[in-house]
């Protein structure tokens, strides 16, 4: 094989989180003109590998060669690569209802007519608005996913329109990355507000039983009324909503597992919006995500940027990183020292950023520190868990009601 034909090569690439490998000793080469597809079960490392190639995750060890040059430690904006993210379709010009109903508006309903020759012909029409209303109304339970590190910042206030008069289960995802003490405080806060909330790691397959149990408990009263009216218990119809990167698709994949059965008007018809039977007790409305909020609070924007809820190019990345450094200094004062074995005594956030740049050998061509690259590196380290668990939204007496 001619080495000149290889455009991308991964050599003994590893990605480790704490004591677990997400990717272990992975090797791959891609020749010019090839189209490569990764196949494998949820959690096997497909997305992690792609994120390492794109620069959104740094490998623990190994090489990523692009045209023979090792790019493993380069930030995304310095790699000649393009990435299309797996995101649910969102439309800024539509309100919450129309985002949820969008798939149904595109979906066609089959109906039969008789042509001039007397033959029955199947045609298709769009759903009427009253039919869409009925589809949205039949949801028994709304599961709102929140990032356990930012429970307040990751809540879309426009969801109140969807949650009105419906049973709601708040699920704090990524609990393995959040401060466990703060998570307990947030769960107690929800309980005080008469809101049911649980915390979990969306990657765990056992979540199906947990969520079915919680959903059943929330709908005890409704099921009792149905029985009183002579109605047999049916599967709970559930809709999962949440902001980008909160773990929605991960949780849906964990819930679905290998037992997925689509429930639609016709087998194989539904393309955008469909009911998925998780098991005999739970059906999930798989829809495009709800509208992203226009946040006015700068702190909420910073928290979303740190955790990856918004793209890194939306806010000044150095400002985001220095805010995060100040936060760590206040709440987790040993996090940076333990990670880099540096003395940060009496240094402000910008000086600490420069010291980390020096240690990582991040310089511009004019020998000045490459602070943007260092800022992105710090955020990637935080998202990968190298600073330990942390919670940005602190639950206290000053917490706003929302």
XYZ file of C-alpha atoms in Angstrom:
402
model
C 0.000 0.000 0.000
C 1.317 3.419 -0.972
C 1.544 5.671 2.083
C 0.886 8.687 -0.132
C -2.650 7.386 -0.713
C -3.467 7.635 3.020
C -5.086 10.948 3.947
C -6.066 10.120 7.554
C -4.504 7.642 9.959
C -5.197 6.828 13.632
C -2.394 4.990 15.416
C -2.991 3.322 18.812
C -5.514 5.997 19.818
C -6.884 5.784 23.364
C -9.482 7.860 25.190
C -9.837 7.183 28.878
C -12.307 8.648 31.384
C -11.219 7.939 34.944
C -10.685 4.138 34.929
C -12.734 3.361 31.818
C -11.711 3.371 28.170
C -14.149 4.927 25.725
C -11.709 4.089 22.910
C -8.817 1.649 23.363
C -5.883 1.016 20.992
C -7.879 2.055 17.933
C -6.130 1.965 14.575
C -7.522 3.137 11.257
C -6.361 4.469 7.933
C -8.448 6.210 5.294
C -7.295 6.533 1.701
C -8.106 9.419 -0.591
C -11.578 9.093 -2.086
C -12.809 6.528 0.449
C -16.149 6.848 2.224
C -15.951 5.387 5.730
C -18.851 4.503 8.033
C -18.564 3.555 11.716
C -21.033 0.902 12.844
C -21.488 -0.355 16.393
C -23.745 -0.361 19.448
C -24.400 2.724 21.554
C -21.430 3.528 23.778
C -18.782 1.663 21.767
C -16.813 4.847 20.982
C -18.000 5.894 17.511
C -18.834 9.498 18.407
C -15.808 9.821 20.708
C -13.517 8.753 17.856
C -15.092 11.244 15.448
C -14.836 14.005 18.063
C -11.133 13.216 18.521
C -10.587 13.423 14.756
C -12.418 16.769 14.665
C -10.569 18.091 17.728
C -13.501 18.341 20.145
C -11.939 15.657 22.338
C -8.225 15.182 22.962
C -6.945 11.567 22.946
C -5.357 10.263 26.109
C -2.611 8.786 23.944
C -1.912 7.880 20.335
C -1.519 9.745 17.057
C -4.010 11.239 14.609
C -2.226 11.898 11.320
C -3.714 14.081 8.594
C -1.599 13.971 5.445
C 1.224 12.638 7.625
C 1.047 15.458 10.209
C 0.060 14.676 13.799
C -2.969 16.864 14.606
C -3.958 15.110 17.853
C -3.372 18.233 19.964
C -4.565 20.871 17.506
C -7.816 22.739 18.327
C -10.759 22.246 15.924
C -10.421 25.616 14.205
C -6.850 24.801 13.151
C -7.743 21.468 11.547
C -8.745 21.435 7.844
C -11.758 19.279 8.674
C -15.501 19.827 8.610
C -17.916 18.313 11.121
C -21.663 17.902 10.830
C -23.076 17.421 14.329
C -25.878 15.062 15.260
C -28.535 17.516 16.396
C -32.297 17.551 16.366
C -33.874 20.018 13.936
C -34.746 23.341 15.566
C -36.335 26.367 13.925
C -35.845 29.816 15.485
C -38.843 31.280 13.624
C -41.254 28.707 15.106
C -42.679 28.606 18.610
C -42.606 25.528 20.845
C -45.870 24.094 19.523
C -44.892 24.458 15.862
C -41.453 22.906 16.465
C -43.137 19.867 18.005
C -45.789 19.733 15.284
C -43.360 20.296 12.403
C -42.890 16.611 11.630
C -46.626 16.044 11.515
C -47.065 18.945 9.104
C -44.599 17.313 6.712
C -45.965 13.834 7.228
C -48.710 12.792 4.836
C -51.869 10.827 5.674
C -52.828 8.103 3.173
C -56.401 7.990 1.870
C -58.120 6.136 -0.956
C -60.017 7.592 -3.930
C -61.582 6.039 -6.988
C -60.209 7.181 -10.346
C -62.200 7.576 -13.577
C -61.583 3.952 -14.492
C -63.109 2.784 -11.217
C -59.786 1.753 -9.672
C -58.943 2.534 -6.045
C -55.892 4.776 -5.787
C -54.001 5.722 -2.638
C -53.244 9.424 -2.304
C -51.733 11.477 0.500
C -52.754 14.666 2.250
C -51.242 16.701 5.059
C -52.453 16.506 8.642
C -55.046 19.136 9.541
C -54.271 21.411 12.509
C -56.982 19.757 14.623
C -55.336 16.378 13.966
C -51.958 17.787 15.017
C -53.573 19.148 18.193
C -54.811 15.677 19.048
C -51.356 14.159 18.499
C -49.737 16.651 20.851
C -52.516 16.423 23.454
C -52.316 12.645 23.913
C -48.903 12.843 25.605
C -49.348 11.609 29.192
C -45.955 12.632 30.499
C -43.215 15.077 29.528
C -39.674 14.148 30.551
C -37.517 17.277 30.787
C -33.803 16.576 30.576
C -31.463 18.932 32.428
C -27.679 18.853 32.682
C -26.907 18.083 36.348
C -23.988 20.527 36.185
C -26.307 23.380 35.126
C -29.907 22.465 36.089
C -31.074 26.075 35.936
C -29.096 27.167 32.883
C -30.154 24.116 30.845
C -33.883 24.672 31.400
C -35.632 26.262 28.431
C -38.238 28.671 29.887
C -40.344 28.322 26.742
C -41.043 24.737 27.795
C -43.631 26.058 30.221
C -45.982 26.154 27.237
C -45.482 22.431 26.678
C -45.578 21.513 30.368
C -48.852 23.279 31.086
C -51.363 20.888 32.707
C -49.154 17.855 32.055
C -47.332 15.536 34.384
C -43.605 16.267 34.286
C -40.560 14.268 35.279
C -37.326 16.255 35.534
C -34.263 14.136 34.780
C -30.827 15.474 35.693
C -28.477 13.802 33.227
C -24.688 13.530 33.389
C -24.804 13.069 37.154
C -21.433 11.308 36.856
C -19.908 14.676 35.859
C -21.692 16.801 38.470
C -20.863 17.549 42.103
C -22.858 14.867 43.954
C -23.561 17.128 46.943
C -24.942 19.876 44.702
C -27.048 17.325 42.822
C -28.667 16.243 46.094
C -29.387 19.907 46.874
C -31.088 20.353 43.513
C -33.195 17.220 43.978
C -34.275 18.550 47.376
C -35.107 21.887 45.742
C -37.398 20.219 43.210
C -39.085 18.243 45.955
C -39.706 21.482 47.846
C -41.291 22.886 44.665
C -43.523 19.778 44.386
C -41.706 18.723 41.226
C -40.566 15.147 40.741
C -36.894 14.909 39.761
C -34.293 12.154 39.497
C -30.616 12.129 38.571
C -29.012 9.538 36.332
C -26.292 8.756 33.828
C -28.094 8.667 30.469
C -25.720 5.986 29.151
C -26.891 3.331 31.624
C -29.267 0.729 30.191
C -31.048 0.262 33.535
C -32.646 3.701 33.084
C -35.586 2.127 31.265
C -36.877 0.458 34.442
C -36.212 3.567 36.542
C -38.100 5.889 34.199
C -41.019 3.468 33.739
C -41.335 3.258 37.537
C -41.231 7.047 37.955
C -43.692 7.583 35.101
C -46.101 5.042 36.573
C -45.941 6.683 40.000
C -46.655 10.108 38.501
C -49.676 8.779 36.618
C -51.263 6.724 39.417
C -54.177 9.149 39.720
C -54.809 9.210 35.981
C -54.749 5.432 35.721
C -57.166 5.146 38.640
C -59.579 7.464 36.817
C -59.218 5.405 33.627
C -60.028 2.215 35.543
C -63.060 3.876 37.122
C -64.277 4.668 33.604
C -63.738 1.060 32.566
C -60.628 1.772 30.497
C -57.856 -0.805 30.488
C -54.338 0.369 31.418
C -52.327 1.221 28.307
C -48.738 2.131 27.650
C -47.695 5.551 28.973
C -47.194 8.005 26.118
C -44.097 10.055 26.828
C -42.255 12.923 25.176
C -38.615 13.725 25.993
C -37.459 17.335 25.627
C -34.197 19.096 26.336
C -31.619 21.531 24.993
C -28.825 20.378 22.641
C -26.063 18.216 24.160
C -28.035 17.449 27.316
C -28.048 13.708 26.585
C -31.409 13.373 24.875
C -30.318 11.065 22.061
C -28.146 9.057 24.455
C -31.076 8.457 26.793
C -33.429 7.579 23.928
C -30.904 5.045 22.619
C -30.511 3.545 26.102
C -34.285 3.335 26.535
C -34.875 1.820 23.119
C -32.120 -0.771 23.300
C -32.792 -3.645 20.887
C -36.525 -3.927 21.551
C -37.610 -0.919 19.511
C -40.945 -1.196 17.668
C -42.268 1.755 15.712
C -45.984 2.446 16.167
C -47.396 4.499 13.337
C -50.371 4.866 11.028
C -48.721 2.444 8.653
C -45.555 0.307 9.067
C -42.524 2.182 7.786
C -44.481 5.358 7.011
C -43.271 7.666 9.751
C -40.013 9.366 8.823
C -39.738 12.393 11.106
C -42.090 11.961 14.032
C -43.198 8.603 15.387
C -44.203 6.642 18.423
C -41.603 4.129 19.550
C -42.636 1.329 21.860
C -39.962 0.929 24.527
C -41.822 -1.924 26.208
C -45.422 -2.810 27.096
C -45.534 0.019 29.647
C -43.898 2.924 27.804
C -44.209 4.558 24.392
C -41.957 7.427 23.384
C -42.857 10.252 21.020
C -39.671 10.737 19.018
C -39.797 14.365 17.836
C -37.461 17.178 16.813
C -36.183 19.016 19.870
C -37.898 22.058 21.324
C -36.966 25.645 20.561
C -33.650 26.899 21.915
C -34.126 29.789 24.357
C -32.870 33.311 23.758
C -31.102 33.762 27.078
C -30.550 37.279 28.380
C -28.517 36.305 31.456
C -24.813 36.308 30.551
C -24.042 33.754 33.273
C -26.437 31.260 31.704
C -24.637 31.716 28.393
C -21.248 31.143 30.040
C -22.482 27.998 31.779
C -23.881 26.629 28.528
C -20.599 27.395 26.757
C -18.484 25.648 29.416
C -20.544 22.456 29.300
C -20.876 22.407 25.500
C -24.545 23.392 25.338
C -23.746 26.030 22.715
C -21.000 26.178 20.107
C -17.582 27.389 21.198
C -17.612 30.244 18.688
C -20.732 31.967 20.067
C -19.056 33.626 23.077
C -15.450 34.913 23.351
C -13.668 31.724 24.340
C -11.013 33.439 26.464
C -13.761 35.143 28.502
C -15.465 31.774 28.974
C -12.230 30.111 30.103
C -11.229 32.865 32.541
C -14.746 32.835 34.030
C -14.408 29.082 34.507
C -10.959 29.449 36.092
C -12.370 31.969 38.585
C -15.225 29.560 39.302
C -12.834 26.668 39.953
C -10.681 28.851 42.196
C -13.740 29.668 44.295
C -15.486 26.293 44.551
C -12.819 23.706 43.627
C -9.516 25.433 44.495
C -7.305 22.378 44.001
C -8.672 21.294 40.612
C -6.152 23.116 38.405
C -3.178 22.485 40.694
C -3.900 18.760 40.868
C -4.246 18.541 37.105
C -1.184 20.527 36.008
C 1.091 20.411 39.078
C 1.629 24.168 38.839
C 1.786 26.861 41.506
C -1.094 29.279 40.865
C -0.681 31.172 44.157
C -1.679 34.865 43.906
C -2.297 34.624 40.136
C -5.462 35.978 38.552
C -7.427 34.005 35.966
C -5.607 35.477 32.955
C -2.213 34.798 34.501
C -3.262 31.227 35.244
C -4.371 30.858 31.629
C -0.954 32.058 30.465
C 0.847 29.666 32.826
C -1.139 26.733 31.436
C -0.315 27.902 27.890
C 3.359 27.879 28.809
C 3.150 24.369 30.238
C 1.320 23.088 27.145
C 3.779 24.908 24.881
C 0.965 26.784 23.164
C 2.590 29.725 21.368
C 1.745 31.887 18.394
C 4.248 32.511 15.591
C 5.347 35.727 17.311
C 6.213 33.725 20.468
C 3.250 35.111 22.413
C 0.952 32.729 24.270
C -1.820 31.190 22.163
C -4.582 32.010 24.628
C -7.472 30.984 22.389
C -6.023 27.510 21.928
C -5.345 27.295 25.667
C -8.893 28.421 26.492
C -10.370 25.759 24.211
C -8.028 23.178 25.734
C -9.247 24.056 29.249
C -12.892 23.704 28.219
C -12.173 20.349 26.569
C -10.398 19.190 29.716
C -13.387 20.263 31.815
C -15.888 18.446 29.581
C -13.714 15.335 29.638
C -13.704 15.287 33.442
C -10.030 16.015 34.053
C -10.847 18.604 36.734
C -13.159 16.215 38.544
C -16.852 16.679 39.117
C -18.239 20.201 39.231
C -21.609 21.981 39.279
C -21.812 25.491 37.874
C -25.391 26.278 38.962
C -25.145 26.408 42.760
C -28.374 25.570 44.512
C -28.979 27.976 47.385
C -31.523 30.243 49.018
C -31.114 32.734 46.178
C -32.279 30.227 43.546
C -34.940 31.718 41.308
C -38.262 30.015 40.921
C -38.524 28.677 37.386
